[in-house]
mmCIF file of C-alpha atoms in Angstrom:
data_model
loop_
_atom_site.group_PDB
_atom_site.id
_atom_site.type_symbol
_atom_site.label_atom_id
_atom_site.label_comp_id
_atom_site.label_asym_id
_atom_site.label_seq_id
_atom_site.Cartn_x
_atom_site.Cartn_y
_atom_site.Cartn_z
ATOM 1 C CA MET A 18 -6.963 -23.430 -2.860
ATOM 2 C CA SER A 19 -8.952 -25.970 -4.842
ATOM 3 C CA ASN A 20 -11.579 -26.427 -2.141
ATOM 4 C CA PRO A 21 -14.760 -24.411 -3.013
ATOM 5 C CA THR A 22 -15.289 -23.540 0.651
ATOM 6 C CA HIS A 23 -11.760 -22.166 0.917
ATOM 7 C CA ARG A 24 -12.229 -20.119 -2.248
ATOM 8 C CA ALA A 25 -15.537 -18.670 -1.030
ATOM 9 C CA LEU A 26 -14.105 -17.727 2.364
ATOM 10 C CA ALA A 27 -11.001 -16.183 0.786
ATOM 11 C CA HIS A 28 -13.214 -14.203 -1.628
ATOM 12 C CA ASN A 29 -15.361 -12.891 1.240
ATOM 13 C CA LEU A 30 -12.220 -12.015 3.195
ATOM 14 C CA MET A 31 -10.853 -9.986 0.274
ATOM 15 C CA LEU A 32 -14.173 -8.173 -0.168
ATOM 16 C CA ALA A 33 -14.307 -7.309 3.541
ATOM 17 C CA ALA A 34 -10.687 -6.054 3.459
ATOM 18 C CA ALA A 35 -11.483 -3.952 0.386
ATOM 19 C CA GLY A 36 -14.563 -2.568 2.156
ATOM 20 C CA LEU A 37 -12.491 -1.669 5.217
ATOM 21 C CA LEU A 38 -9.951 0.103 3.002
ATOM 22 C CA ALA A 39 -12.771 1.989 1.264
ATOM 23 C CA VAL A 40 -14.189 3.085 4.633
ATOM 24 C CA HIS A 41 -10.793 4.546 5.601
ATOM 25 C CA VAL A 42 -10.422 6.353 2.267
ATOM 26 C CA ILE A 43 -13.955 7.788 2.411
ATOM 27 C CA GLY A 44 -13.558 8.666 6.088
ATOM 28 C CA THR A 45 -10.236 10.438 5.493
ATOM 29 C CA VAL A 46 -11.644 12.518 2.622
ATOM 30 C CA GLY A 47 -14.888 13.231 4.487
ATOM 31 C CA PHE A 48 -13.191 14.424 7.658
ATOM 32 C CA LEU A 49 -10.880 16.659 5.584
ATOM 33 C CA VAL A 50 -13.906 18.228 3.885
ATOM 34 C CA ILE A 51 -15.756 18.658 7.202
ATOM 35 C CA ASP A 52 -12.715 20.250 8.821
ATOM 36 C CA ALA A 53 -12.082 22.563 5.857
ATOM 37 C CA SER A 54 -15.729 23.700 5.870
ATOM 38 C CA ARG A 55 -15.275 24.806 9.482
ATOM 39 C CA GLY A 56 -12.043 26.641 8.798
ATOM 40 C CA GLY A 57 -9.789 23.977 10.294
ATOM 41 C CA SER A 58 -6.243 23.124 9.265
ATOM 42 C CA ALA A 59 -6.132 19.341 9.821
ATOM 43 C CA SER A 60 -3.719 17.303 7.707
ATOM 44 C CA ALA A 61 -4.576 14.186 5.704
ATOM 45 C CA PHE A 62 -2.934 12.059 8.390
ATOM 46 C CA ASP A 63 -5.104 13.718 11.073
ATOM 47 C CA ALA A 64 -8.182 12.803 9.057
ATOM 48 C CA PHE A 65 -6.949 9.233 8.548
ATOM 49 C CA TYR A 66 -6.160 8.918 12.281
ATOM 50 C CA MET A 67 -9.651 10.198 13.115
ATOM 51 C CA THR A 68 -11.123 7.509 10.858
ATOM 52 C CA PHE A 69 -8.928 4.777 12.324
ATOM 53 C CA ILE A 70 -9.717 5.495 15.995
ATOM 54 C CA THR A 71 -13.425 5.678 15.103
ATOM 55 C CA VAL A 72 -13.422 2.273 13.348
ATOM 56 C CA ALA A 73 -11.193 0.706 15.989
ATOM 57 C CA THR A 74 -13.411 2.105 18.795
ATOM 58 C CA ILE A 75 -10.250 3.128 20.669
ATOM 59 C CA GLY A 76 -11.905 6.159 22.219
ATOM 60 C CA TYR A 77 -9.071 8.706 22.021
ATOM 61 C CA ALA A 78 -9.854 12.404 21.812
ATOM 62 C CA GLU A 79 -11.050 13.712 18.436
ATOM 63 C CA THR A 80 -8.224 14.960 16.213
ATOM 64 C CA ILE A 81 -10.852 16.843 14.222
ATOM 65 C CA ASP A 82 -13.307 18.839 16.301
ATOM 66 C CA LEU A 83 -16.890 17.828 15.523
ATOM 67 C CA SER A 84 -18.536 19.736 18.361
ATOM 68 C CA GLY A 85 -21.532 21.658 17.117
ATOM 69 C CA SER A 86 -21.491 19.905 13.735
ATOM 70 C CA VAL A 87 -24.550 17.660 13.458
ATOM 71 C CA TRP A 88 -23.679 16.478 9.959
ATOM 72 C CA GLY A 89 -20.091 15.844 11.019
ATOM 73 C CA ARG A 90 -21.210 13.597 13.846
ATOM 74 C CA VAL A 91 -23.736 11.826 11.619
ATOM 75 C CA PHE A 92 -20.885 11.166 9.171
ATOM 76 C CA ASN A 93 -18.743 9.885 12.082
ATOM 77 C CA VAL A 94 -21.510 7.452 13.117
ATOM 78 C CA GLY A 95 -21.740 6.198 9.533
ATOM 79 C CA VAL A 96 -17.978 5.640 9.377
ATOM 80 C CA ALA A 97 -18.094 3.774 12.694
ATOM 81 C CA LEU A 98 -20.948 1.475 11.632
ATOM 82 C CA ALA A 99 -19.452 0.714 8.217
ATOM 83 C CA GLY A 100 -15.941 0.199 9.575
ATOM 84 C CA ILE A 101 -16.951 -1.997 12.498
ATOM 85 C CA GLY A 102 -19.133 -4.070 10.174
ATOM 86 C CA ALA A 103 -16.268 -4.525 7.711
ATOM 87 C CA VAL A 104 -13.882 -5.517 10.525
ATOM 88 C CA TRP A 105 -16.386 -8.035 11.914
ATOM 89 C CA VAL A 106 -16.970 -9.608 8.498
ATOM 90 C CA MET A 107 -13.235 -9.710 7.756
ATOM 91 C CA PHE A 108 -12.229 -11.381 11.002
ATOM 92 C CA SER A 109 -15.153 -13.825 10.986
ATOM 93 C CA ASN A 110 -14.189 -14.982 7.496
ATOM 94 C CA PHE A 111 -10.521 -15.092 8.477
ATOM 95 C CA THR A 112 -11.335 -17.305 11.481
ATOM 96 C CA ALA A 113 -13.561 -19.539 9.371
ATOM 97 C CA LEU A 114 -10.799 -19.857 6.767
ATOM 98 C CA LEU A 115 -8.248 -20.896 9.403
ATOM 99 C CA LEU A 116 -10.642 -23.509 10.802
ATOM 100 C CA ALA A 117 -11.509 -24.805 7.348
ATOM 101 C CA ARG A 118 -7.837 -25.201 6.488
ATOM 102 C CA ALA A 119 -7.074 -26.874 9.836
ATOM 103 C CA LEU A 120 -9.978 -29.320 9.423
ATOM 104 C CA ASP A 121 -9.415 -29.970 5.744
ATOM 105 C CA PRO A 122 -9.443 -33.781 5.211
ATOM 106 C CA ALA A 123 -6.396 -33.668 2.948
ATOM 107 C CA ARG A 124 -4.368 -31.717 5.514
ATOM 108 C CA MET A 125 -5.565 -33.923 8.375
ATOM 109 C CA ARG A 126 -4.584 -37.013 6.393
ATOM 110 C CA ALA A 127 -1.142 -35.564 5.641
ATOM 111 C CA ARG A 128 -0.590 -34.774 9.328
ATOM 112 C CA LEU A 129 -1.730 -38.253 10.332
ATOM 113 C CA LEU A 130 0.561 -39.962 7.813
ATOM 114 C CA LYS A 131 3.459 -37.868 9.068
ATOM 115 C CA GLU A 132 2.670 -38.943 12.635
ATOM 116 C CA VAL A 133 2.335 -42.602 11.589
ATOM 117 C CA SER A 134 5.704 -42.467 9.837
ATOM 118 C CA ARG A 135 7.297 -41.897 13.260
ATOM 119 C CA MET A 136 5.469 -44.815 14.917
ATOM 120 C CA ASN A 137 7.132 -48.125 15.678
ATOM 121 C CA GLY A 138 5.659 -51.165 17.408
ATOM 122 C CA HIS A 139 2.154 -49.737 17.174
ATOM 123 C CA TYR A 140 -1.152 -51.494 16.443
ATOM 124 C CA ILE A 141 -3.398 -51.086 13.413
ATOM 125 C CA ILE A 142 -7.172 -51.333 13.954
ATOM 126 C CA CYS A 143 -8.987 -52.114 10.703
ATOM 127 C CA GLY A 144 -12.585 -51.088 11.367
ATOM 128 C CA LEU A 145 -13.509 -48.553 14.053
ATOM 129 C CA GLY A 146 -17.020 -49.749 14.847
ATOM 130 C CA ARG A 147 -18.227 -51.009 18.210
ATOM 131 C CA ILE A 148 -15.526 -53.696 18.442
ATOM 132 C CA GLY A 149 -12.756 -51.491 17.060
ATOM 133 C CA SER A 150 -13.632 -48.641 19.430
ATOM 134 C CA GLY A 151 -13.448 -51.023 22.375
ATOM 135 C CA ILE A 152 -10.029 -52.217 21.227
ATOM 136 C CA ALA A 153 -8.858 -48.610 20.915
ATOM 137 C CA ARG A 154 -10.042 -47.858 24.452
ATOM 138 C CA GLU A 155 -8.138 -50.862 25.793
ATOM 139 C CA LEU A 156 -4.961 -49.951 23.897
ATOM 140 C CA GLU A 157 -5.241 -46.395 25.180
ATOM 141 C CA ALA A 158 -5.761 -47.587 28.761
ATOM 142 C CA THR A 159 -2.715 -49.857 28.608
ATOM 143 C CA GLY A 160 -0.431 -47.241 27.067
ATOM 144 C CA HIS A 161 -0.121 -48.681 23.546
ATOM 145 C CA THR A 162 0.061 -46.631 20.368
ATOM 146 C CA TRP A 163 -2.508 -47.305 17.649
ATOM 147 C CA VAL A 164 -3.852 -46.078 14.344
ATOM 148 C CA ALA A 165 -7.265 -46.964 12.940
ATOM 149 C CA ILE A 166 -8.348 -47.459 9.334
ATOM 150 C CA ASP A 167 -12.022 -46.928 8.587
ATOM 151 C CA PRO A 168 -14.003 -45.610 5.594
ATOM 152 C CA LEU A 169 -14.741 -41.902 5.752
ATOM 153 C CA GLN A 170 -18.518 -42.382 5.819
ATOM 154 C CA ALA A 171 -18.288 -44.657 8.862
ATOM 155 C CA VAL A 172 -16.249 -42.097 10.787
ATOM 156 C CA THR A 173 -18.450 -39.120 9.868
ATOM 157 C CA GLU A 174 -21.783 -40.893 10.313
ATOM 158 C CA ASN A 175 -20.800 -42.351 13.700
ATOM 159 C CA PRO A 176 -18.647 -39.700 15.372
ATOM 160 C CA GLN A 177 -19.160 -41.308 18.777
ATOM 161 C CA GLN A 178 -17.375 -44.400 17.450
ATOM 162 C CA SER A 179 -14.415 -42.333 16.284
ATOM 163 C CA GLN A 180 -13.864 -41.061 19.819
ATOM 164 C CA PRO A 181 -12.940 -44.222 21.691
ATOM 165 C CA GLY A 182 -12.638 -42.736 25.136
ATOM 166 C CA ALA A 183 -9.425 -40.978 24.218
ATOM 167 C CA SER A 184 -8.643 -37.316 23.937
ATOM 168 C CA GLN A 185 -9.046 -35.578 20.604
ATOM 169 C CA ASP A 186 -5.262 -35.273 20.265
ATOM 170 C CA SER A 187 -4.820 -39.019 20.545
ATOM 171 C CA ARG A 188 -7.347 -39.922 17.853
ATOM 172 C CA ARG A 189 -5.691 -41.447 14.799
ATOM 173 C CA VAL A 190 -8.246 -42.463 12.194
ATOM 174 C CA LEU A 191 -7.154 -42.969 8.591
ATOM 175 C CA ALA A 192 -10.295 -42.656 6.453
ATOM 176 C CA ASP A 193 -9.677 -45.308 3.810
ATOM 177 C CA ASP A 194 -10.219 -48.924 2.775
ATOM 178 C CA ALA A 195 -8.228 -51.331 4.942
ATOM 179 C CA THR A 196 -8.281 -54.027 2.235
ATOM 180 C CA ASP A 197 -5.989 -51.864 0.075
ATOM 181 C CA ASP A 198 -2.350 -52.953 0.421
ATOM 182 C CA GLN A 199 -1.059 -49.403 0.009
ATOM 183 C CA VAL A 200 -3.310 -48.163 2.809
ATOM 184 C CA LEU A 201 -1.964 -50.822 5.172
ATOM 185 C CA LEU A 202 1.585 -49.827 4.282
ATOM 186 C CA SER A 203 0.712 -46.154 4.816
ATOM 187 C CA ALA A 204 -0.505 -47.090 8.307
ATOM 188 C CA GLY A 205 3.001 -48.383 9.087
ATOM 189 C CA LEU A 206 2.323 -52.108 8.660
ATOM 190 C CA GLU A 207 6.020 -52.938 8.233
ATOM 191 C CA ARG A 208 6.797 -51.384 11.635
ATOM 192 C CA ALA A 209 3.591 -52.447 13.413
ATOM 193 C CA ALA A 210 3.418 -54.968 16.255
ATOM 194 C CA GLY A 211 -0.036 -56.204 15.307
ATOM 195 C CA VAL A 212 -3.136 -55.811 13.152
ATOM 196 C CA PHE A 213 -6.757 -56.097 14.290
ATOM 197 C CA ALA A 214 -9.041 -57.107 11.391
ATOM 198 C CA VAL A 215 -12.354 -56.216 13.040
ATOM 199 C CA THR A 216 -14.643 -54.832 10.350
ATOM 200 C CA GLY A 217 -18.242 -56.026 10.291
ATOM 201 C CA ASP A 218 -17.638 -58.140 7.161
ATOM 202 C CA ASP A 219 -15.969 -61.554 7.469
ATOM 203 C CA SER A 220 -14.780 -61.473 3.846
ATOM 204 C CA LYS A 221 -13.043 -58.114 4.401
ATOM 205 C CA ASN A 222 -11.434 -59.366 7.587
ATOM 206 C CA LEU A 223 -10.161 -62.435 5.733
ATOM 207 C CA LEU A 224 -8.715 -60.258 2.955
ATOM 208 C CA ILE A 225 -7.081 -57.901 5.483
ATOM 209 C CA SER A 226 -5.505 -60.881 7.273
ATOM 210 C CA LEU A 227 -4.170 -62.286 4.011
ATOM 211 C CA SER A 228 -2.792 -58.937 2.841
ATOM 212 C CA ALA A 229 -1.188 -58.117 6.200
ATOM 213 C CA LYS A 230 0.607 -61.470 6.391
ATOM 214 C CA GLN A 231 1.828 -61.287 2.812
ATOM 215 C CA LEU A 232 3.121 -57.726 3.217
ATOM 216 C CA SER A 233 4.648 -58.291 6.675
ATOM 217 C CA PRO A 234 4.909 -61.970 7.691
ATOM 218 C CA LYS A 235 6.206 -61.124 11.163
ATOM 219 C CA VAL A 236 3.200 -59.017 12.166
ATOM 220 C CA ARG A 237 0.626 -60.592 14.485
ATOM 221 C CA VAL A 238 -2.930 -60.589 13.132
ATOM 222 C CA VAL A 239 -6.061 -60.985 15.228
ATOM 223 C CA THR A 240 -9.242 -61.426 13.198
ATOM 224 C CA ARG A 241 -12.907 -61.049 14.040
ATOM 225 C CA VAL A 242 -15.483 -63.414 12.519
ATOM 226 C CA HIS A 243 -19.254 -63.587 12.819
ATOM 227 C CA ASP A 244 -19.736 -67.026 11.307
ATOM 228 C CA VAL A 245 -17.626 -69.670 13.068
ATOM 229 C CA ALA A 246 -17.540 -71.553 9.749
ATOM 230 C CA ASN A 247 -15.076 -68.885 8.540
ATOM 231 C CA VAL A 248 -12.560 -69.590 11.308
ATOM 232 C CA ALA A 249 -10.653 -72.179 9.250
ATOM 233 C CA LYS A 250 -10.530 -69.847 6.235
ATOM 234 C CA CYS A 251 -9.100 -67.007 8.311
ATOM 235 C CA ARG A 252 -6.566 -69.392 9.799
ATOM 236 C CA ARG A 253 -5.436 -70.420 6.294
ATOM 237 C CA ALA A 254 -5.253 -66.737 5.359
ATOM 238 C CA GLY A 255 -2.634 -66.288 8.063
ATOM 239 C CA ALA A 256 -4.547 -64.969 11.078
ATOM 240 C CA ASP A 257 -2.687 -65.750 14.292
ATOM 241 C CA GLU A 258 -5.829 -65.561 16.401
ATOM 242 C CA ILE A 259 -9.522 -65.643 15.480
ATOM 243 C CA VAL A 260 -12.239 -64.330 17.784
ATOM 244 C CA SER A 261 -15.991 -64.617 17.308
ATOM 245 C CA PRO A 262 -17.759 -61.990 19.438
ATOM 246 C CA ASP A 263 -21.036 -63.883 18.995
ATOM 247 C CA PHE A 264 -19.535 -67.108 20.374
ATOM 248 C CA THR A 265 -17.597 -65.483 23.209
ATOM 249 C CA GLY A 266 -20.609 -63.307 24.007
ATOM 250 C CA ALA A 267 -22.716 -66.422 24.451
ATOM 251 C CA LEU A 268 -20.131 -67.852 26.849
ATOM 252 C CA ARG A 269 -20.064 -64.540 28.722
ATOM 253 C CA LEU A 270 -23.851 -64.570 29.115
ATOM 254 C CA ALA A 271 -23.793 -68.136 30.387
ATOM 255 C CA GLY A 272 -20.998 -67.263 32.798
ATOM 256 C CA ALA A 273 -22.954 -64.282 34.137
ATOM 257 C CA MET A 274 -25.763 -66.652 35.020
ATOM 258 C CA LEU A 275 -23.798 -69.686 36.266
ATOM 259 C CA GLN A 276 -20.683 -68.041 37.776
ATOM 260 C CA PRO A 277 -21.643 -64.455 38.568
ATOM 261 C CA HIS A 278 -18.811 -63.727 41.015
ATOM 262 C CA ALA A 279 -16.031 -65.025 38.772
ATOM 263 C CA THR A 280 -17.505 -63.187 35.789
ATOM 264 C CA GLY A 281 -17.850 -60.030 37.855
ATOM 265 C CA PHE A 282 -14.179 -60.294 38.761
ATOM 266 C CA LEU A 283 -13.229 -60.401 35.083
ATOM 267 C CA ASP A 284 -15.505 -57.439 34.369
ATOM 268 C CA GLU A 285 -13.730 -55.508 37.091
ATOM 269 C CA LEU A 286 -10.399 -56.190 35.387
ATOM 270 C CA LEU A 287 -11.669 -55.074 32.001
ATOM 271 C CA HIS A 288 -13.681 -52.003 32.948
ATOM 272 C CA ARG A 289 -11.278 -50.235 35.273
ATOM 273 C CA GLY A 290 -8.434 -48.409 33.566
ATOM 274 C CA ASP A 291 -6.122 -48.803 36.579
ATOM 275 C CA ALA A 292 -6.981 -52.461 37.276
ATOM 276 C CA MET A 293 -4.655 -55.402 36.694
ATOM 277 C CA ARG A 294 -4.837 -57.244 33.401
ATOM 278 C CA VAL A 295 -3.509 -60.614 32.312
ATOM 279 C CA VAL A 296 -0.317 -59.907 30.333
ATOM 280 C CA ASP A 297 2.437 -62.005 28.804
ATOM 281 C CA VAL A 298 6.041 -60.861 28.932
ATOM 282 C CA ALA A 299 8.560 -62.604 26.678
ATOM 283 C CA VAL A 300 12.057 -63.300 27.966
ATOM 284 C CA ALA A 301 14.600 -61.467 25.801
ATOM 285 C CA PRO A 302 16.868 -63.607 23.538
ATOM 286 C CA GLY A 303 20.032 -62.492 25.346
ATOM 287 C CA PHE A 304 18.621 -63.042 28.824
ATOM 288 C CA LYS A 305 20.868 -65.038 31.179
ATOM 289 C CA THR A 306 19.111 -68.229 32.313
ATOM 290 C CA ARG A 307 18.079 -68.009 35.945
ATOM 291 C CA PRO A 308 15.424 -69.487 38.265
ATOM 292 C CA VAL A 309 12.001 -67.868 38.445
ATOM 293 C CA GLY A 310 12.554 -67.508 42.181
ATOM 294 C CA ASP A 311 15.279 -64.936 41.526
ATOM 295 C CA LEU A 312 12.495 -62.581 40.475
ATOM 296 C CA GLN A 313 9.992 -61.078 42.846
ATOM 297 C CA LEU A 314 6.920 -63.155 41.921
ATOM 298 C CA ARG A 315 4.484 -60.877 43.674
ATOM 299 C CA ALA A 316 4.495 -57.094 43.973
ATOM 300 C CA ALA A 317 2.024 -54.264 44.317
ATOM 301 C CA GLU A 318 1.878 -53.837 40.533
ATOM 302 C CA TYR A 319 2.014 -57.456 39.325
ATOM 303 C CA LEU A 320 1.468 -61.104 40.222
ATOM 304 C CA VAL A 321 3.156 -63.945 38.275
ATOM 305 C CA VAL A 322 0.622 -66.716 37.546
ATOM 306 C CA GLY A 323 2.253 -68.871 34.878
ATOM 307 C CA LEU A 324 5.228 -69.667 32.682
ATOM 308 C CA ARG A 325 5.112 -70.952 29.103
ATOM 309 C CA ARG A 326 8.318 -72.725 28.115
ATOM 310 C CA GLU A 327 8.914 -74.986 25.111
ATOM 311 C CA GLY A 328 5.217 -74.908 24.305
ATOM 312 C CA GLN A 329 4.146 -76.060 27.766
ATOM 313 C CA LEU A 330 2.214 -73.850 30.179
ATOM 314 C CA GLN A 331 3.049 -74.180 33.859
ATOM 315 C CA LEU A 332 0.584 -72.452 36.196
ATOM 316 C CA ASN A 333 1.911 -71.020 39.449
ATOM 317 C CA PRO A 334 5.527 -71.887 38.531
ATOM 318 C CA GLU A 335 7.841 -73.237 41.182
ATOM 319 C CA PRO A 336 10.695 -70.929 42.264
ATOM 320 C CA ASP A 337 13.327 -73.340 40.890
ATOM 321 C CA MET A 338 11.883 -73.359 37.336
ATOM 322 C CA LEU A 339 14.330 -71.790 34.903
ATOM 323 C CA LEU A 340 13.633 -68.671 32.903
ATOM 324 C CA THR A 341 15.219 -69.218 29.502
ATOM 325 C CA PRO A 342 15.359 -66.991 26.414
ATOM 326 C CA GLY A 343 12.170 -67.462 24.391
ATOM 327 C CA SER A 344 9.987 -68.465 27.342
ATOM 328 C CA VAL A 345 6.999 -66.298 28.254
ATOM 329 C CA LEU A 346 5.961 -65.185 31.717
ATOM 330 C CA ILE A 347 2.194 -64.869 32.335
ATOM 331 C CA ALA A 348 1.197 -62.338 34.968
ATOM 332 C CA MET A 349 -1.627 -60.171 36.227
ATOM 333 C CA ALA A 350 -0.275 -56.658 36.134
ATOM 334 C CA THR A 351 -1.102 -52.996 35.842
ATOM 335 C CA PRO A 352 0.478 -51.125 32.899
ATOM 336 C CA ALA A 353 3.258 -50.006 35.245
ATOM 337 C CA GLY A 354 3.729 -53.556 36.503
ATOM 338 C CA ALA A 355 3.943 -54.926 32.961
ATOM 339 C CA ALA A 356 6.630 -52.347 32.162
ATOM 340 C CA GLU A 357 8.528 -53.367 35.301
ATOM 341 C CA LEU A 358 8.438 -57.052 34.311
ATOM 342 C CA ARG A 359 9.663 -56.263 30.794
ATOM 343 C CA GLN A 360 12.548 -54.346 32.331
ATOM 344 C CA LEU A 361 13.444 -57.320 34.564
ATOM 345 C CA LEU A 362 13.400 -59.752 31.633
ATOM 346 C CA ARG A 363 15.549 -57.701 29.298
ATOM 347 C CA ALA A 364 18.905 -59.015 28.165
#
């Protein structure tokens, strides 16, 4: 154990165990002497058993009769106090040692990396601040797997940000620098479906986008920028989509004033975990071409609103439009509805 805390707890545990052993030795010898002074014939095991049931507070009958012996009972009280104290110290240090080992950053990191190694098609969130936490909540609500990369100080100084509405078991935060290529690979970049570069620094987000695309060209990268002047740079770095929260926030504020009902409808979609969301479902490469009308365009869990084919978006597609491999169906759907559509559009 190289951790000083672990060493201190282990040392205290050993001292408490040694103290408990000493109490049993002293108690055994003392009870033998007390019994012999009263003309008794107790064995060494009887004396040890008397000490054990006293320390353990079991409450069985005395194996060595102390009735009428004031000093014998005073000695018994001393054994009880010393033994119970040693047991309390030993178990408190043992519990603290188990917790310290379970919460050890190195062990937590090893467990997380082992979990990440089994992930496939997950999402990597680089930066778990206000924006990253919101993304994690949305991924959790829609049933997607994710892992976050954030510096240790950001996670420990802002624990509320490292708990994005998910249970403790579902938290996956890798305390490291997301601009490091090896860290991205450790987060399963080669098997990931997408990367969110959403730190508070545009230059870091640009570097993350560049690194992610160079290490895994097929991965989709969505980048956050503060300064809209950096949009073109992020695009050249390989980002598939660039979002400026400042710009979109301004549009949202204007919409709340000018179109309150439409904006409220969108808020309802985003804030309710069981509400429908706008999703896109790609038609599988081996899918047999068939008209859109062959599908049920409207159900309790989804509503088809558009079809993107050959780069063209057709809203409210006609039933005779063909679904071809590579086209994308746009729908409003719950997580269950999205899964149902993906099942329908499989090869």
